[in-house]
GROMACS .gro file of C-alpha atoms in nm:
model
  254
    1UNK     CA    1   1.825  -0.106  -1.022
    2UNK     CA    2   1.856   0.266  -0.981
    3UNK     CA    3   1.605   0.538  -0.914
    4UNK     CA    4   1.403   0.644  -1.219
    5UNK     CA    5   1.603   0.855  -1.462
    6UNK     CA    6   1.502   1.216  -1.505
    7UNK     CA    7   1.295   1.248  -1.820
    8UNK     CA    8   1.504   1.385  -2.103
    9UNK     CA    9   1.812   1.427  -1.884
   10UNK     CA   10   2.137   1.425  -2.083
   11UNK     CA   11   2.382   1.158  -1.991
   12UNK     CA   12   2.149   0.856  -1.998
   13UNK     CA   13   2.410   0.607  -2.113
   14UNK     CA   14   2.351   0.405  -2.426
   15UNK     CA   15   2.480   0.092  -2.255
   16UNK     CA   16   2.254   0.128  -1.953
   17UNK     CA   17   1.981  -0.131  -1.906
   18UNK     CA   18   1.618  -0.034  -1.890
   19UNK     CA   19   1.450  -0.257  -1.627
   20UNK     CA   20   1.084  -0.359  -1.659
   21UNK     CA   21   1.040  -0.598  -1.371
   22UNK     CA   22   1.153  -0.900  -1.172
   23UNK     CA   23   0.994  -1.246  -1.196
   24UNK     CA   24   1.081  -1.601  -1.092
   25UNK     CA   25   1.320  -1.776  -1.330
   26UNK     CA   26   1.180  -1.981  -1.617
   27UNK     CA   27   0.950  -1.732  -1.788
   28UNK     CA   28   0.929  -1.672  -2.162
   29UNK     CA   29   1.083  -1.363  -2.320
   30UNK     CA   30   0.809  -1.105  -2.392
   31UNK     CA   31   0.738  -1.064  -2.762
   32UNK     CA   32   0.633  -0.701  -2.730
   33UNK     CA   33   0.904  -0.449  -2.821
   34UNK     CA   34   1.032  -0.249  -2.532
   35UNK     CA   35   1.096   0.121  -2.479
   36UNK     CA   36   1.226   0.294  -2.795
   37UNK     CA   37   1.146  -0.026  -2.986
   38UNK     CA   38   1.434  -0.219  -2.826
   39UNK     CA   39   1.396  -0.599  -2.797
   40UNK     CA   40   1.338  -0.725  -2.446
   41UNK     CA   41   1.568  -0.992  -2.302
   42UNK     CA   42   1.597  -1.174  -1.971
   43UNK     CA   43   1.883  -1.174  -1.724
   44UNK     CA   44   1.862  -1.481  -1.502
   45UNK     CA   45   2.038  -1.539  -1.173
   46UNK     CA   46   1.969  -1.664  -0.821
   47UNK     CA   47   1.639  -1.817  -0.935
   48UNK     CA   48   1.511  -1.481  -1.060
   49UNK     CA   49   1.466  -1.310  -1.395
   50UNK     CA   50   1.503  -0.940  -1.472
   51UNK     CA   51   1.332  -0.828  -1.794
   52UNK     CA   52   1.549  -0.562  -1.955
   53UNK     CA   53   1.630  -0.388  -2.281
   54UNK     CA   54   1.898  -0.143  -2.390
   55UNK     CA   55   1.815   0.205  -2.263
   56UNK     CA   56   1.786   0.481  -2.523
   57UNK     CA   57   2.032   0.770  -2.527
   58UNK     CA   58   1.754   1.002  -2.412
   59UNK     CA   59   1.466   0.867  -2.208
   60UNK     CA   60   1.146   1.065  -2.250
   61UNK     CA   61   0.796   0.980  -2.119
   62UNK     CA   62   0.650   0.959  -2.468
   63UNK     CA   63   0.313   0.791  -2.501
   64UNK     CA   64   0.447   0.515  -2.724
   65UNK     CA   65   0.719   0.431  -2.472
   66UNK     CA   66   0.477   0.436  -2.179
   67UNK     CA   67   0.253   0.196  -2.371
   68UNK     CA   68   0.552  -0.024  -2.461
   69UNK     CA   69   0.653  -0.041  -2.095
   70UNK     CA   70   0.299  -0.145  -2.001
   71UNK     CA   71   0.277  -0.405  -2.279
   72UNK     CA   72   0.593  -0.577  -2.156
   73UNK     CA   73   0.459  -0.580  -1.801
   74UNK     CA   74   0.127  -0.726  -1.921
   75UNK     CA   75   0.310  -1.016  -2.087
   76UNK     CA   76   0.521  -1.078  -1.779
   77UNK     CA   77   0.222  -1.061  -1.542
   78UNK     CA   78   0.029  -1.312  -1.757
   79UNK     CA   79   0.298  -1.571  -1.676
   80UNK     CA   80   0.298  -1.541  -1.298
   81UNK     CA   81   0.403  -1.315  -1.010
   82UNK     CA   82   0.576  -0.993  -1.108
   83UNK     CA   83   0.755  -0.712  -0.928
   84UNK     CA   84   0.698  -0.429  -1.179
   85UNK     CA   85   0.931  -0.133  -1.206
   86UNK     CA   86   0.790   0.209  -1.282
   87UNK     CA   87   0.881   0.386  -1.603
   88UNK     CA   88   1.248   0.487  -1.641
   89UNK     CA   89   1.422   0.257  -1.391
   90UNK     CA   90   1.778   0.188  -1.511
   91UNK     CA   91   2.073  -0.031  -1.417
   92UNK     CA   92   2.425   0.054  -1.535
   93UNK     CA   93   2.539  -0.294  -1.647
   94UNK     CA   94   2.419  -0.657  -1.655
   95UNK     CA   95   2.670  -0.767  -1.391
   96UNK     CA   96   2.553  -0.490  -1.156
   97UNK     CA   97   2.193  -0.600  -1.192
   98UNK     CA   98   2.276  -0.969  -1.143
   99UNK     CA   99   2.479  -0.884  -0.833
  100UNK     CA  100   2.181  -0.696  -0.695
  101UNK     CA  101   1.948  -0.988  -0.763
  102UNK     CA  102   2.188  -1.214  -0.574
  103UNK     CA  103   2.224  -0.974  -0.281
  104UNK     CA  104   1.847  -0.917  -0.250
  105UNK     CA  105   1.726  -1.264  -0.349
  106UNK     CA  106   1.545  -1.349  -0.025
  107UNK     CA  107   1.375  -1.010  -0.011
  108UNK     CA  108   1.267  -1.027  -0.376
  109UNK     CA  109   1.139  -1.385  -0.354
  110UNK     CA  110   0.940  -1.297  -0.044
  111UNK     CA  111   0.775  -1.009  -0.230
  112UNK     CA  112   0.702  -1.232  -0.528
  113UNK     CA  113   0.528  -1.475  -0.294
  114UNK     CA  114   0.324  -1.187  -0.148
  115UNK     CA  115   0.193  -1.069  -0.487
  116UNK     CA  116   0.146  -1.417  -0.636
  117UNK     CA  117  -0.210  -1.449  -0.767
  118UNK     CA  118  -0.288  -1.087  -0.680
  119UNK     CA  119  -0.374  -0.768  -0.865
  120UNK     CA  120  -0.364  -0.405  -0.763
  121UNK     CA  121  -0.685  -0.202  -0.761
  122UNK     CA  122  -0.677   0.170  -0.690
  123UNK     CA  123  -0.979   0.342  -0.538
  124UNK     CA  124  -1.017   0.720  -0.546
  125UNK     CA  125  -1.282   0.933  -0.383
  126UNK     CA  126  -1.357   1.297  -0.463
  127UNK     CA  127  -1.573   1.545  -0.277
  128UNK     CA  128  -1.932   1.579  -0.400
  129UNK     CA  129  -2.025   1.948  -0.375
  130UNK     CA  130  -2.375   2.075  -0.320
  131UNK     CA  131  -2.541   1.852  -0.061
  132UNK     CA  132  -2.582   2.161   0.155
  133UNK     CA  133  -2.945   2.118   0.260
  134UNK     CA  134  -2.884   1.783   0.424
  135UNK     CA  135  -2.560   1.907   0.582
  136UNK     CA  136  -2.727   2.215   0.732
  137UNK     CA  137  -3.014   2.003   0.861
  138UNK     CA  138  -2.776   1.778   1.055
  139UNK     CA  139  -2.524   2.038   1.182
  140UNK     CA  140  -2.646   2.273   1.457
  141UNK     CA  141  -2.362   2.520   1.402
  142UNK     CA  142  -2.422   2.545   1.028
  143UNK     CA  143  -2.798   2.573   1.079
  144UNK     CA  144  -2.751   2.864   1.319
  145UNK     CA  145  -2.509   3.037   1.082
  146UNK     CA  146  -2.742   2.987   0.784
  147UNK     CA  147  -3.040   3.134   0.973
  148UNK     CA  148  -2.832   3.432   1.091
  149UNK     CA  149  -2.713   3.497   0.737
  150UNK     CA  150  -3.066   3.474   0.599
  151UNK     CA  151  -3.193   3.725   0.854
  152UNK     CA  152  -2.905   3.972   0.811
  153UNK     CA  153  -2.750   3.902   0.471
  154UNK     CA  154  -2.432   4.084   0.376
  155UNK     CA  155  -2.112   4.004   0.187
  156UNK     CA  156  -1.906   3.896   0.489
  157UNK     CA  157  -2.185   3.679   0.627
  158UNK     CA  158  -2.224   3.505   0.291
  159UNK     CA  159  -1.848   3.444   0.272
  160UNK     CA  160  -1.844   3.298   0.623
  161UNK     CA  161  -2.137   3.073   0.543
  162UNK     CA  162  -1.978   2.959   0.215
  163UNK     CA  163  -1.650   2.875   0.386
  164UNK     CA  164  -1.828   2.689   0.664
  165UNK     CA  165  -2.033   2.489   0.414
  166UNK     CA  166  -1.724   2.398   0.209
  167UNK     CA  167  -1.544   2.288   0.524
  168UNK     CA  168  -1.844   2.081   0.629
  169UNK     CA  169  -1.868   1.915   0.287
  170UNK     CA  170  -1.500   1.817   0.299
  171UNK     CA  171  -1.540   1.688   0.655
  172UNK     CA  172  -1.834   1.471   0.547
  173UNK     CA  173  -1.637   1.344   0.246
  174UNK     CA  174  -1.343   1.243   0.467
  175UNK     CA  175  -1.581   1.064   0.700
  176UNK     CA  176  -1.727   0.881   0.401
  177UNK     CA  177  -1.374   0.789   0.288
  178UNK     CA  178  -1.310   0.626   0.625
  179UNK     CA  179  -1.635   0.429   0.589
  180UNK     CA  180  -1.524   0.308   0.245
  181UNK     CA  181  -1.183   0.203   0.378
  182UNK     CA  182  -1.348   0.013   0.663
  183UNK     CA  183  -1.561  -0.169   0.406
  184UNK     CA  184  -1.284  -0.253   0.158
  185UNK     CA  185  -0.974  -0.316   0.370
  186UNK     CA  186  -1.086  -0.661   0.500
  187UNK     CA  187  -1.116  -0.776   0.136
  188UNK     CA  188  -0.752  -0.698   0.056
  189UNK     CA  189  -0.423  -0.864   0.138
  190UNK     CA  190  -0.255  -0.527   0.188
  191UNK     CA  191  -0.326  -0.158   0.131
  192UNK     CA  192  -0.109   0.139   0.038
  193UNK     CA  193  -0.225   0.497   0.081
  194UNK     CA  194  -0.169   0.754  -0.193
  195UNK     CA  195  -0.165   1.132  -0.212
  196UNK     CA  196  -0.483   1.317  -0.120
  197UNK     CA  197  -0.588   1.682  -0.120
  198UNK     CA  198  -0.893   1.894  -0.039
  199UNK     CA  199  -1.091   1.755  -0.333
  200UNK     CA  200  -0.953   1.402  -0.368
  201UNK     CA  201  -0.984   1.284  -0.010
  202UNK     CA  202  -0.933   0.914  -0.082
  203UNK     CA  203  -0.657   0.748  -0.286
  204UNK     CA  204  -0.571   0.396  -0.175
  205UNK     CA  205  -0.428   0.096  -0.358
  206UNK     CA  206  -0.548  -0.250  -0.259
  207UNK     CA  207  -0.359  -0.574  -0.316
  208UNK     CA  208  -0.643  -0.812  -0.395
  209UNK     CA  209  -0.636  -1.181  -0.478
  210UNK     CA  210  -0.744  -1.228  -0.839
  211UNK     CA  211  -1.030  -1.457  -0.741
  212UNK     CA  212  -1.162  -1.186  -0.506
  213UNK     CA  213  -1.161  -0.905  -0.765
  214UNK     CA  214  -1.531  -0.938  -0.851
  215UNK     CA  215  -1.631  -0.938  -0.483
  216UNK     CA  216  -1.410  -0.633  -0.425
  217UNK     CA  217  -1.568  -0.443  -0.714
  218UNK     CA  218  -1.916  -0.525  -0.584
  219UNK     CA  219  -1.812  -0.388  -0.245
  220UNK     CA  220  -1.693  -0.068  -0.416
  221UNK     CA  221  -2.030  -0.038  -0.592
  222UNK     CA  222  -2.215  -0.092  -0.264
  223UNK     CA  223  -1.994   0.165  -0.094
  224UNK     CA  224  -2.049   0.413  -0.376
  225UNK     CA  225  -2.423   0.393  -0.328
  226UNK     CA  226  -2.389   0.433   0.048
  227UNK     CA  227  -2.173   0.748   0.029
  228UNK     CA  228  -2.287   0.882  -0.308
  229UNK     CA  229  -2.414   1.210  -0.167
  230UNK     CA  230  -2.081   1.285  -0.004
  231UNK     CA  231  -1.811   1.106  -0.201
  232UNK     CA  232  -1.773   1.005  -0.568
  233UNK     CA  233  -1.581   0.677  -0.598
  234UNK     CA  234  -1.381   0.539  -0.891
  235UNK     CA  235  -1.177   0.220  -0.920
  236UNK     CA  236  -0.885   0.165  -1.159
  237UNK     CA  237  -0.735  -0.172  -1.242
  238UNK     CA  238  -0.637  -0.441  -1.242
  239UNK     CA  239  -0.287  -0.293  -1.241
  240UNK     CA  240   0.061  -0.436  -1.196
  241UNK     CA  241   0.136  -0.433  -0.824
  242UNK     CA  242   0.343  -0.113  -0.834
  243UNK     CA  243   0.237   0.006  -0.490
  244UNK     CA  244   0.353  -0.313  -0.319
  245UNK     CA  245   0.709  -0.337  -0.453
  246UNK     CA  246   1.009  -0.241  -0.242
  247UNK     CA  247   1.308  -0.283  -0.472
  248UNK     CA  248   1.562  -0.297  -0.191
  249UNK     CA  249   1.523  -0.424   0.168
  250UNK     CA  250   1.454  -0.154   0.422
  251UNK     CA  251   1.761  -0.058   0.629
  252UNK     CA  252   1.789  -0.224   0.969
  253UNK     CA  253   1.594  -0.044   1.236
  254UNK     CA  254   1.317   0.081   1.005
   0.00000   0.00000   0.00000
């Protein structure tokens, strides 16, 4: 496999292979058409299967192709463990891909064992603005600043108070995010952190055994009620286990 191709980049070779994912050998060929309507086929070697189709001349993240990619992955995942590739992963030729499967067979089979019977659930948490009264009541510094501003209101004092309140709200939201992680992490096989910012202070993917999905969702609901004044939670999934796939072994020493 290669890194994802740049969307719309010229030079995406017609004979390149578009790679959907890696599974154990013995699966059925997905019936869903692949990207650009191409039929999906299986390359088998070293006890593994790579689901592929011919890559289009130009690879664009069109909605129909994103949905086709997902439909193929759904069919593969329904048959057993799957190492899904993200959209636009290419391999130059069948022999190159088969050689890579052979070279990485132990690493790939170990990952397949890790995700067997599991799904990925992503939990995001965003800051809830406006719980200022409770925040001021519990924070001596904010309470003092609010009283000073009320007694001697002016533009600069209001700006300082607003900035302090916003900082306090984000601090409380991050604290709530840690509480949620402490609650959910023991229910998962593995976790993978995502990108956060000042508003989305929690973005974590959880590798959860399929039989534990309901219990995990209940824990999210319980956590949402516990932190609802500080953090708004959402859960997405089940998803293919994108966040827990390492296509190539890490170099020695990492």
